[in-house]
Coordinates of C-alpha atoms in Angstrom, one line a residue:
Chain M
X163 CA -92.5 -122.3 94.0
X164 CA -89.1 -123.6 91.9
X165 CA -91.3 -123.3 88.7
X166 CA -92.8 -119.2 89.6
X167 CA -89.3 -118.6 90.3
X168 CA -87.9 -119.9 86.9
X169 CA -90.8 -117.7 85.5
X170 CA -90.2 -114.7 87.3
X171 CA -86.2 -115.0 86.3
X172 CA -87.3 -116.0 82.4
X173 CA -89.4 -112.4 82.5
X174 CA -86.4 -110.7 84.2
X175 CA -84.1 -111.9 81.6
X176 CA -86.7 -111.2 78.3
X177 CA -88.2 -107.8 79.5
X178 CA -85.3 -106.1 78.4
X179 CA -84.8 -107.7 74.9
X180 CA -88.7 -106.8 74.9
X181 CA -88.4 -103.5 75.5
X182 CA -85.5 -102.7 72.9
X183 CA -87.1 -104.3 70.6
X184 CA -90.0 -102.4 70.6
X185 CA -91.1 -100.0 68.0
X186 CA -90.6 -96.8 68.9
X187 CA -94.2 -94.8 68.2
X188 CA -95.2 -94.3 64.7
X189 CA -96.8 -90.8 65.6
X190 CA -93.5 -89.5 67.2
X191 CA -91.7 -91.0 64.0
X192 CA -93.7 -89.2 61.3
X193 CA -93.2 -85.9 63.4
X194 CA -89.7 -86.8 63.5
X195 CA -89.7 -87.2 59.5
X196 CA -91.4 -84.0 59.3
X197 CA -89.0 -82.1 61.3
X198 CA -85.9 -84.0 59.3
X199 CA -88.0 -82.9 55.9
X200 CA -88.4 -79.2 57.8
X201 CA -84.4 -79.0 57.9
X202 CA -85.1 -78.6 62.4
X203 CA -82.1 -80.6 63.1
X204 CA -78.5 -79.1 63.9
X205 CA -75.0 -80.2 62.8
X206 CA -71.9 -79.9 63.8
X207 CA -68.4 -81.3 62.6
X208 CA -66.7 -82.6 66.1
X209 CA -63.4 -84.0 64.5
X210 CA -60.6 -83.4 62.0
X211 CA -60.5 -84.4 58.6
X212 CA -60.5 -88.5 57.8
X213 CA -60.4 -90.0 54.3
X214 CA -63.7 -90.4 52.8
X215 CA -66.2 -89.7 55.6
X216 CA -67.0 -87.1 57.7
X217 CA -67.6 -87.1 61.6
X218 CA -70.6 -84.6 63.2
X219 CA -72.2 -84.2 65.8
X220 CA -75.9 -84.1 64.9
X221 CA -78.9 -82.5 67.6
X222 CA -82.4 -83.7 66.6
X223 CA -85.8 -82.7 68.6
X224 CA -88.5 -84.9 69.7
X225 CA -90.5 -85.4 72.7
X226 CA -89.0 -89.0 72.7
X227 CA -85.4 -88.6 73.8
X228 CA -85.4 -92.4 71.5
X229 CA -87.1 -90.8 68.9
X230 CA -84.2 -88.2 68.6
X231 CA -81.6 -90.5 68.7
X232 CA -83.2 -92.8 66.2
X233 CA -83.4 -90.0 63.6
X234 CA -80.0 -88.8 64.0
X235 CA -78.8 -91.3 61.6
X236 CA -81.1 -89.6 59.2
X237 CA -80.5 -86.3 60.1
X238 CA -76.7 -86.8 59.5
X239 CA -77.5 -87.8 55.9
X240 CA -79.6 -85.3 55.4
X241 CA -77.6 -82.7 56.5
X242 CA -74.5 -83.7 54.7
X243 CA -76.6 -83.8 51.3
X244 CA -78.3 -80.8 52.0
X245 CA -77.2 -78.2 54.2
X246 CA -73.6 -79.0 53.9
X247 CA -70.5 -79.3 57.1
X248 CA -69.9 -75.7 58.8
X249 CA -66.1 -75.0 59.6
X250 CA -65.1 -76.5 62.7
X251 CA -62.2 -74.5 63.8
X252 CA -59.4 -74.8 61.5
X253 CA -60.9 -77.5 60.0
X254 CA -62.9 -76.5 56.6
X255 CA -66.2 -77.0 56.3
X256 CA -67.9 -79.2 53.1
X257 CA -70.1 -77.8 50.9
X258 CA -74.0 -79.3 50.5
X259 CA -73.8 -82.5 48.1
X260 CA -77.4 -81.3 46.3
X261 CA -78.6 -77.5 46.1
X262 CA -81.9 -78.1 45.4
X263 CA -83.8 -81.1 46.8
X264 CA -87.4 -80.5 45.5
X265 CA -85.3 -81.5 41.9
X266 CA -84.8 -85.3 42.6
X267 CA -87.6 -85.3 45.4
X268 CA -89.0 -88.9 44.2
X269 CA -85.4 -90.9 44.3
X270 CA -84.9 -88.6 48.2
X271 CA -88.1 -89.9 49.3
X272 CA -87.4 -93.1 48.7
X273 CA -83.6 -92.6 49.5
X274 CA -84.8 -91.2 53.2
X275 CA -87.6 -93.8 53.6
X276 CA -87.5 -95.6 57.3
X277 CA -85.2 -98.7 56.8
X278 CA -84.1 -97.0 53.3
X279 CA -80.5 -96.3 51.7
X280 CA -79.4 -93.4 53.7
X281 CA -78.7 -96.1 56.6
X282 CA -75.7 -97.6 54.3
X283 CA -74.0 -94.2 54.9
X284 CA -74.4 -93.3 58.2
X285 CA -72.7 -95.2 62.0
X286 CA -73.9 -93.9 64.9
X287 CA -70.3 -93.3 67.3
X288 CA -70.4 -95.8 70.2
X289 CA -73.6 -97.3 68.8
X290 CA -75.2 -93.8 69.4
X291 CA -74.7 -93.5 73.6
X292 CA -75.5 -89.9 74.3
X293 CA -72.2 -88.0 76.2
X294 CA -73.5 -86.9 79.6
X295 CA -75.2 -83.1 78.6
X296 CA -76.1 -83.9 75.4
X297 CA -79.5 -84.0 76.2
X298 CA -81.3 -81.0 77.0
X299 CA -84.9 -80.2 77.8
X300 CA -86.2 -77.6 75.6
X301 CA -89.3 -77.4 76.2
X302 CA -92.2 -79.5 78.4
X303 CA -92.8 -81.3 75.9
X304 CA -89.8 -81.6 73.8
X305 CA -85.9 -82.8 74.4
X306 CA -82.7 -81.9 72.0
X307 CA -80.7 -85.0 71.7
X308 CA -77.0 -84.6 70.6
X309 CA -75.4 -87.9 68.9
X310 CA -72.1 -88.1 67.3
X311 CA -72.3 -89.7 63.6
X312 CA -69.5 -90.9 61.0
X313 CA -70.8 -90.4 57.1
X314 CA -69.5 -92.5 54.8
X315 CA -68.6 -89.0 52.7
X316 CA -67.0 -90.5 49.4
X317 CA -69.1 -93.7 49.5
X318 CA -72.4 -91.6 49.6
X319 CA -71.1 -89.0 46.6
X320 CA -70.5 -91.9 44.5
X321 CA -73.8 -93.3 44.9
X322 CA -75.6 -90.0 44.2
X323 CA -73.2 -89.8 41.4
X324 CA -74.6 -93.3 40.3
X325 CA -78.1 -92.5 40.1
X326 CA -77.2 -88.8 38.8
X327 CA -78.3 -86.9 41.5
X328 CA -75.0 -85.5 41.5
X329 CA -73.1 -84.9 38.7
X330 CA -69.3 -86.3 38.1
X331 CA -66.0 -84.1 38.3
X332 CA -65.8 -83.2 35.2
X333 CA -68.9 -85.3 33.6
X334 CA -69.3 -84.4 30.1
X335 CA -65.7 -84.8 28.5
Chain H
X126 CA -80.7 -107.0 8.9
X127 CA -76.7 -107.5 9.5
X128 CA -76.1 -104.4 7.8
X129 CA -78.2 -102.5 9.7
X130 CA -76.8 -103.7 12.6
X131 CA -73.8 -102.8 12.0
X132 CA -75.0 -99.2 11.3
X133 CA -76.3 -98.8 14.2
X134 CA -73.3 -100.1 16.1
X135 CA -71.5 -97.9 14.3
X136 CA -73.4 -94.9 14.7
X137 CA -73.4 -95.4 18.8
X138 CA -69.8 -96.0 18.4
X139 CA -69.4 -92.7 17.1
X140 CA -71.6 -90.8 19.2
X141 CA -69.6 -92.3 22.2
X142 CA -66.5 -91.6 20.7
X143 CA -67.0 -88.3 19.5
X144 CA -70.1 -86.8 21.5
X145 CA -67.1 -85.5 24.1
X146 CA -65.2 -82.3 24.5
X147 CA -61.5 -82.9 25.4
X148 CA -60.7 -83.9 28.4
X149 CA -58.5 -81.4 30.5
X150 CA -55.1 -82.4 31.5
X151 CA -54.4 -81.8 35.3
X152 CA -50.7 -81.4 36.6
X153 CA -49.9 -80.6 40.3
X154 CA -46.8 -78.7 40.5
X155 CA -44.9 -77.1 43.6
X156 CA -45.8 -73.5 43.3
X157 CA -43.1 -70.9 42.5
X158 CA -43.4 -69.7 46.0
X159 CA -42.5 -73.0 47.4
X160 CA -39.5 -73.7 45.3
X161 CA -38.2 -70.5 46.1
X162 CA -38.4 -71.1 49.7
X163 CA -36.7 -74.4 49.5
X164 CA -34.2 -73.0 46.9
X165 CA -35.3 -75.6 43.9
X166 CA -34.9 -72.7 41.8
X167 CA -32.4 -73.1 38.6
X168 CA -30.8 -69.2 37.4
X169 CA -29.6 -68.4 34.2
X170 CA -29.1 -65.3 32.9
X171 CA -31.2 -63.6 29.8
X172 CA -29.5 -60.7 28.7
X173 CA -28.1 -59.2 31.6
X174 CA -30.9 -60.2 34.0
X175 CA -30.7 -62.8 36.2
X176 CA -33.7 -65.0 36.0
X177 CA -34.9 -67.8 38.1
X178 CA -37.1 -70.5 37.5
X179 CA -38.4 -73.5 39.0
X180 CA -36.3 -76.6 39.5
X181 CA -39.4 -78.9 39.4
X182 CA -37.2 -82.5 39.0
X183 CA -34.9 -81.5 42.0
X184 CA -37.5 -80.3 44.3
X185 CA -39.5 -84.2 43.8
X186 CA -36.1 -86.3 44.6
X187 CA -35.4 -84.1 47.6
X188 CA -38.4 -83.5 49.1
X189 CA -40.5 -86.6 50.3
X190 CA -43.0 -84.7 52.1
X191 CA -44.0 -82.9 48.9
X192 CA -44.0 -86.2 47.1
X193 CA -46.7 -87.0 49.2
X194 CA -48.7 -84.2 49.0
X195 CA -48.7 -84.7 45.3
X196 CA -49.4 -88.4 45.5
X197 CA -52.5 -88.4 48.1
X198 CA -53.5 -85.2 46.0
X199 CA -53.5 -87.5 42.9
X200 CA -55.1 -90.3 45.0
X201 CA -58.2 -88.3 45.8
X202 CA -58.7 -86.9 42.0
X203 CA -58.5 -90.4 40.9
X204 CA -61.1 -91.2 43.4
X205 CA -63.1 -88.8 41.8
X206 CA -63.1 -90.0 38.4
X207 CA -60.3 -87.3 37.3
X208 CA -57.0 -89.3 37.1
X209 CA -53.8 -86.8 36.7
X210 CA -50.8 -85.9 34.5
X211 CA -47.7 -87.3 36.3
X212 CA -45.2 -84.7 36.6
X213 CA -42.4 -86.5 37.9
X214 CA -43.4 -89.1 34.7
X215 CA -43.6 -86.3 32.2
X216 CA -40.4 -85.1 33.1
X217 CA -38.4 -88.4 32.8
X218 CA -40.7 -88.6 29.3
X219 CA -39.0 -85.1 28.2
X220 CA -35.5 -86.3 29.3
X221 CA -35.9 -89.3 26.9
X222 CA -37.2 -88.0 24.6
X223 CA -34.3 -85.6 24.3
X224 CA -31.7 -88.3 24.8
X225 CA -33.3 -90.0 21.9
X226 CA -33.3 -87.2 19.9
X227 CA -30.1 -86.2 20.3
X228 CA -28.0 -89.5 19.2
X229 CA -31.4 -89.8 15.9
X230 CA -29.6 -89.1 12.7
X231 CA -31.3 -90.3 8.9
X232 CA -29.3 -92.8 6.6
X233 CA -27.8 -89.7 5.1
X234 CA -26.1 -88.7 8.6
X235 CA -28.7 -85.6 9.0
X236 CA -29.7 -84.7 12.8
X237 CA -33.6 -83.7 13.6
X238 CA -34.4 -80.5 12.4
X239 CA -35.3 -78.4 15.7
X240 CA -35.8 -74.7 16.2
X241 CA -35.1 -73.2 19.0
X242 CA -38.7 -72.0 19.6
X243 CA -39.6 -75.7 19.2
X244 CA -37.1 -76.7 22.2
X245 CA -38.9 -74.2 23.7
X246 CA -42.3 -75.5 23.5
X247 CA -41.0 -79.0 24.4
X248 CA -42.2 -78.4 28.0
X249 CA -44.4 -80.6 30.1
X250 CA -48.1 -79.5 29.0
X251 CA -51.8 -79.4 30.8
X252 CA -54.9 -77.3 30.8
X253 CA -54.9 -77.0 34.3
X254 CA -52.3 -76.7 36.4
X255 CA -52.5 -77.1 40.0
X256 CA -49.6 -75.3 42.3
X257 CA -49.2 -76.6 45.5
X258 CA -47.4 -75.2 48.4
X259 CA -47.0 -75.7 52.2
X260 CA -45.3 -73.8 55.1
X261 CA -44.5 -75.3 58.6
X262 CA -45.4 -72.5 61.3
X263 CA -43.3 -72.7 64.6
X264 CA -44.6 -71.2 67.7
X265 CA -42.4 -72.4 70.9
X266 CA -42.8 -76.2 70.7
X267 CA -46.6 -75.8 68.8
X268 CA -46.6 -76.7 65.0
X269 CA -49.2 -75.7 62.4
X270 CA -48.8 -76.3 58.4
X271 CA -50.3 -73.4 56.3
X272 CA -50.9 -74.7 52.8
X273 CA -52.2 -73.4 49.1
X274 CA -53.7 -75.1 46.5
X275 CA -54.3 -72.6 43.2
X276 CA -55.8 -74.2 40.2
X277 CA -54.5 -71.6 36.7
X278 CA -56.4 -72.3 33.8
X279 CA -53.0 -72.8 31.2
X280 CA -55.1 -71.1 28.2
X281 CA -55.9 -67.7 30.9
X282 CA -53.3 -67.9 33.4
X283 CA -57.0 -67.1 35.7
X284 CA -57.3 -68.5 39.0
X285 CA -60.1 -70.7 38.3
X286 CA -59.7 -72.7 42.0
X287 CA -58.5 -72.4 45.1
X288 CA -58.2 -73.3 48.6
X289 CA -55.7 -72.0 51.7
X290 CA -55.8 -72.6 55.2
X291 CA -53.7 -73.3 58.3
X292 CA -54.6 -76.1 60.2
X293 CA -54.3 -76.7 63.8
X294 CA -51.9 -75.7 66.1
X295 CA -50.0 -79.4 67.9
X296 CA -47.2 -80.7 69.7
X297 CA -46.7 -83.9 68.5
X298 CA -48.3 -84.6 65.4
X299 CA -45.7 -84.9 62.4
X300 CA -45.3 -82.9 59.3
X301 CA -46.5 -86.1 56.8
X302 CA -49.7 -86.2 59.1
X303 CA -50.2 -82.5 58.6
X304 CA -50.0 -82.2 55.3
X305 CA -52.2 -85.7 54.6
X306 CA -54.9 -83.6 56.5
X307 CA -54.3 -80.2 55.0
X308 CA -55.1 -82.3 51.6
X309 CA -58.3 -84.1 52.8
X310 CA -59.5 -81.3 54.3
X311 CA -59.4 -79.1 51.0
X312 CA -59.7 -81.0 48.1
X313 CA -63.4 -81.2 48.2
X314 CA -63.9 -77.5 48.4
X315 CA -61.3 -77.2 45.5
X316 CA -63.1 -79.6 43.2
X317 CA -66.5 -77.7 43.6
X318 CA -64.7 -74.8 42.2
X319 CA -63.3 -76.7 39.9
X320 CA -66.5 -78.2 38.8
X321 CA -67.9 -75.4 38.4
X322 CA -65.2 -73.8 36.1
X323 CA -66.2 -76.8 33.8
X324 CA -69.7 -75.9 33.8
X325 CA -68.9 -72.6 32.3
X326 CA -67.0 -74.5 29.9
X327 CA -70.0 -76.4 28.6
X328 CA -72.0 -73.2 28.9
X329 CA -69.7 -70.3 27.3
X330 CA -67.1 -72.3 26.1
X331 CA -63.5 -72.0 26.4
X332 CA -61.6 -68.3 26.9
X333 CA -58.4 -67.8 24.0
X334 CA -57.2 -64.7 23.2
X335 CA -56.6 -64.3 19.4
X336 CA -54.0 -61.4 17.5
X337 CA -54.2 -61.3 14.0
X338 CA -51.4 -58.9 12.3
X339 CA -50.0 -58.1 8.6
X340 CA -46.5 -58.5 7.0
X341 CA -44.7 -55.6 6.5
X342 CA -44.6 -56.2 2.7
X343 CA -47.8 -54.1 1.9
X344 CA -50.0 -57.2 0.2
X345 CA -52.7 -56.9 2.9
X346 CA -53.4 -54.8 5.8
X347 CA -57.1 -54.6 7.8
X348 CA -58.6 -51.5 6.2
X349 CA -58.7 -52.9 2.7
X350 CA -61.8 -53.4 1.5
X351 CA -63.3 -56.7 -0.2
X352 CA -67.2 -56.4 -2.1
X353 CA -67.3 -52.8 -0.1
X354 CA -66.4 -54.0 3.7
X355 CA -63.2 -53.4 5.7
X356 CA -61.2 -57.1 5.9
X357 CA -61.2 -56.0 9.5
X358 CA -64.8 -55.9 10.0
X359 CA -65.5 -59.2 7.8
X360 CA -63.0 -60.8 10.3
X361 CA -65.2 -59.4 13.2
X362 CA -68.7 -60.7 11.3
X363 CA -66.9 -64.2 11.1
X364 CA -66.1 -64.3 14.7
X365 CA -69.8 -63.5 15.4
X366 CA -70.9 -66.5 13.9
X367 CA -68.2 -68.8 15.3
X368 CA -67.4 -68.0 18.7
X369 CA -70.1 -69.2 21.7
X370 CA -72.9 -67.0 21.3
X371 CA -70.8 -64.0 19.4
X372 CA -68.6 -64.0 23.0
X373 CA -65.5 -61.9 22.5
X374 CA -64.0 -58.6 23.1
X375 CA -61.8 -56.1 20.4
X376 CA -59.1 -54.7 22.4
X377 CA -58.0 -53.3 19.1
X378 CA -58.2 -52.9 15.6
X379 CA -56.0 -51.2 13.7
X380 CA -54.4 -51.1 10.0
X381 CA -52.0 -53.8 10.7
X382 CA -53.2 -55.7 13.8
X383 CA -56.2 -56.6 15.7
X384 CA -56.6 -58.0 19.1
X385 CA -59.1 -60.5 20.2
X386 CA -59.2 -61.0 23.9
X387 CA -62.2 -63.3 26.3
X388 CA -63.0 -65.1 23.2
X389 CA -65.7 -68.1 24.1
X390 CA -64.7 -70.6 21.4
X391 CA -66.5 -74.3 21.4
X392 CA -65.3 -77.3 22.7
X393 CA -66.1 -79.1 20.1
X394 CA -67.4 -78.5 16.3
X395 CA -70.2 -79.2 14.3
X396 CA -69.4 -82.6 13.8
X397 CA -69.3 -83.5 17.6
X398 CA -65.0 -84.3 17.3
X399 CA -63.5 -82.2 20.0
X400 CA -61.6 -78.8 18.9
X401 CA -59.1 -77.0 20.5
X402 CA -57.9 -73.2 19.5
X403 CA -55.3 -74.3 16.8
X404 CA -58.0 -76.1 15.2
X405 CA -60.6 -73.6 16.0
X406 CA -58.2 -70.8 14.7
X407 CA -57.0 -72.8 11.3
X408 CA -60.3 -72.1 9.9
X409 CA -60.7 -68.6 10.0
X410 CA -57.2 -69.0 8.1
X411 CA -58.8 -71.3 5.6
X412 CA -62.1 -68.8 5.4
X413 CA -60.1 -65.9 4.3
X414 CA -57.7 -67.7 1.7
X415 CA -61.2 -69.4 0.3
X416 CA -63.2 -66.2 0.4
X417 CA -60.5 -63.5 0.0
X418 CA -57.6 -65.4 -1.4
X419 CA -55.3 -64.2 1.8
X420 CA -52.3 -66.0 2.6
X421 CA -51.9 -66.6 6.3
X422 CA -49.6 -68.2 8.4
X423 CA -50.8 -69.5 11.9
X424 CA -48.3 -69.5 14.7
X425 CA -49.4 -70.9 18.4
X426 CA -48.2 -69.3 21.6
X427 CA -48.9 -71.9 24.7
X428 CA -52.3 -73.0 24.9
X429 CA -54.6 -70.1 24.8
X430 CA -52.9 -67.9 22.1
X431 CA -52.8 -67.7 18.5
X432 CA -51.4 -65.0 15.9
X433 CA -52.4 -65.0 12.8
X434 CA -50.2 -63.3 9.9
X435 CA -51.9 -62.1 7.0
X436 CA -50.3 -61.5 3.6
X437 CA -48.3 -64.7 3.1
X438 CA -46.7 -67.6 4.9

């Protein structure tokens, strides 16, 4: 009886670690990708300007509310690089790192594999806990999931300017 | 094998060292506006007229908030890879320079020669100059700070960057805090326009304006003619084959002056070794003693303007 109960409390005590540990599905992640890829994400600066990074509130789409969390770290890259910060307010926006991202599309594939670079750039706020509203139902079968995100903005510049995906102020003189 | 080395060193040294334009100098200074305001202004009368101008040394020891405007501003273009011209340095470097000069004197007791046009020119100098201002706006016990940021091309006087904005309206937040924000919320937008600025650079090349113009002693004017062509329209042929891709406009061309204005000259010349307009300008001065056997004397007007004077020094 002592040694089922030990068992039972082992189980209770692992199931959880089991469970965040899991992989989220591979299907829902490639659709995720393809939807990052697609540019169906929104962004959205939430605070005023800090030193070198850049604070937004980014809204990804999956029928995994995990899913959407998961990829908001890439969807906060990607939208900084691509697509640029929209004015908040008073607070200017930023303007997209790279115009045209077919034009360094193998070093961005790479760049936005899972487990690849873009994760050095990107902290989810409050290790991404979604605020009470920020997850809506748009669909049957799909959820918008809103997670606040802090891009390493200078950091990220210089590495594109490092592998000359971006070009240096005033590179040539 | 050593010595072909050592050519090869060479040769990469010198493709390094002289396979780059210039490098613009960048200067923030308080714009007129904002001296005006806080009454760093210095008068002096020309003539008659009372003219003001901007006290740049007084407004930096009496107004820390602008100091460090000017210092985060610097911070962030150094961040960038675009490190600035120091005014407050520059200035002390002029005031030495002129204590120094006054007290020099040769074995034989003889002071520096010195024009007043060259006291003139003795001014602090950069390509680009970046005015900065910044108002406090007071609305019962709400604060906002409005601020400006213009980039002027020195060689144009165009507007070749800018950014403006007011930030938002608080209670408690100080006037340093402001300002630290108005700056990191603008400089990024300001350096894209400023990036792109040098890309037309490397693309068109650098707008001067040029005036060439004769003596009044009769020896040469523009409608002579030389192997059956005007001098005026041989000048104009020889800025077609030296300016970026023929780039320029006449504003005018008359018997004893012609005016060249939007004039795309390179950065650097056919050897690769950077080129500015003096340079650029000395050899059309050389082409038509060689060619034509003119005298002409060259004479610089800030950065982006030179006069020739044809028929003698």
């Amino acid at each position: 009886m002592r040694a089922k109960q030990i068992l039972l409390l082992t189980a209770l005590v692992l199931l959880p670690v089991l469970v965040s540990g899991q992989q989220l599905p591979k299907r829902h992640v490639k659709k995720a990708n393809a939807q990052t890829a697609a540019w169906r994400y929104e962004v959205e600066p939430t605070d005023i300007a800090t030193q070198g990074s850049v604070t937004v509130k980014v809204y990804s789409f999956s029928k995994k509310p995990q899913v959407a969390q998961e990829q908001a770290r890439k969807n906060a890259v990607h939208g900084v690089i691509f697509k640029g910060v929209p004015a908040h307010g008073r607070v200017p926006g930023k303007k997209a790192l790279v115009t045209d991202p077919t034009v360094h599309e193998v070093f961005f594939d790479t760049f936005f594999a899972d487990g690849g670079d873009y994760g050095r750039f990107v902290t989810l706020t409050n290790s991404g806990a979604i605020a009470a509203g920020d997850v809506m139902r748009t669909s049957n079968k799909e959820y918008k999931v809103g997670v606040s995100a802090t891009v390493a903005y200078d950091q990220l510049r210089s590495y594109l300017e490092s592998h000359g995906v971006v070009r240096k102020l005033g590179a040539g003189f | 094998m050593k010595k072909i080395l050592l050519t090869l060193a060479l040769a990469v040294l010198a493709s390094t060292a002289f396979g780059q334009a210039k490098k613009p100098i960048i200067m923030i200074v308080p714009s007129d506006n904002f001296c005006f305001q806080h009454g760093y202004m210095n008068e002096f009368d020309n003539m008659g007229t009372t003219e003001r101008i901007p006290d740049y040394d007084r407004a930096l020891l009496e107004d820390s908030n602008l100091n460090l405007a000017i210092i985060k501003l610097g911070e962030m273009m150094t961040e960038r890879g675009f490190p600035l011209k120091d005014l407050a340095a520059s200035l002390r470097t002029l005031k030495t320079q002129s204590a120094q000069d006054a007290v020099r004197t040769s074995e034989d007791g003889y002071a520096l020669a010195e024009s007043p046009l060259d006291k003139l020119k003795k001014t602090a100098n950069a390509d680009i100059w970046m005015q900065l201002g910044y108002t406090i706006n007071k609305t019962g016990p709400k604060q906002s700070l409005t601020f400006t940021l213009q980039g002027l091309d020195a060689y144009t006087n165009k507007q070749i960057a800018a950014a403006s904005g007011t930030g938002p309206q608080t209670f408690t937040v100080e006037v340093p805090v402001l300002l630290e924000e108005a700056v990191i919320s603008y400089i990024d937008g300001f350096n894209n326009q400023l990036q792109m600025h040098f890309d037309d650079l490397f693309t068109n090349g650098r707008e001067v304006a040029m005036e060439l113009r004769a003596w009044d002693n009769g020896e040469v004017n523009f409608f002579d003619e030389y192997n059956g062509e005007e001098l005026g329209f041989l000048i104009e042929y020889w800025m077609d084959d030296n300016t970026v891709n023929g780039r320029y406009s006449t504003v005018a061309s008359e018997r004893n002056y012609i005016i060249f204005e939007q004039v795309r000259i390179p950065l650097e010349n056919e050897r690769g070794t950077p080129i500015d307009l003096r340079r650029w300008a000395n050899n059309l001065r050389t082409y038509l003693n060689r060619e034509y056997g003119i005298s002409a004397r060259l004479e610089t007007i800030g950065l982006g303007k030179v006069i020739i004077i044809v028929g003698g020094k």
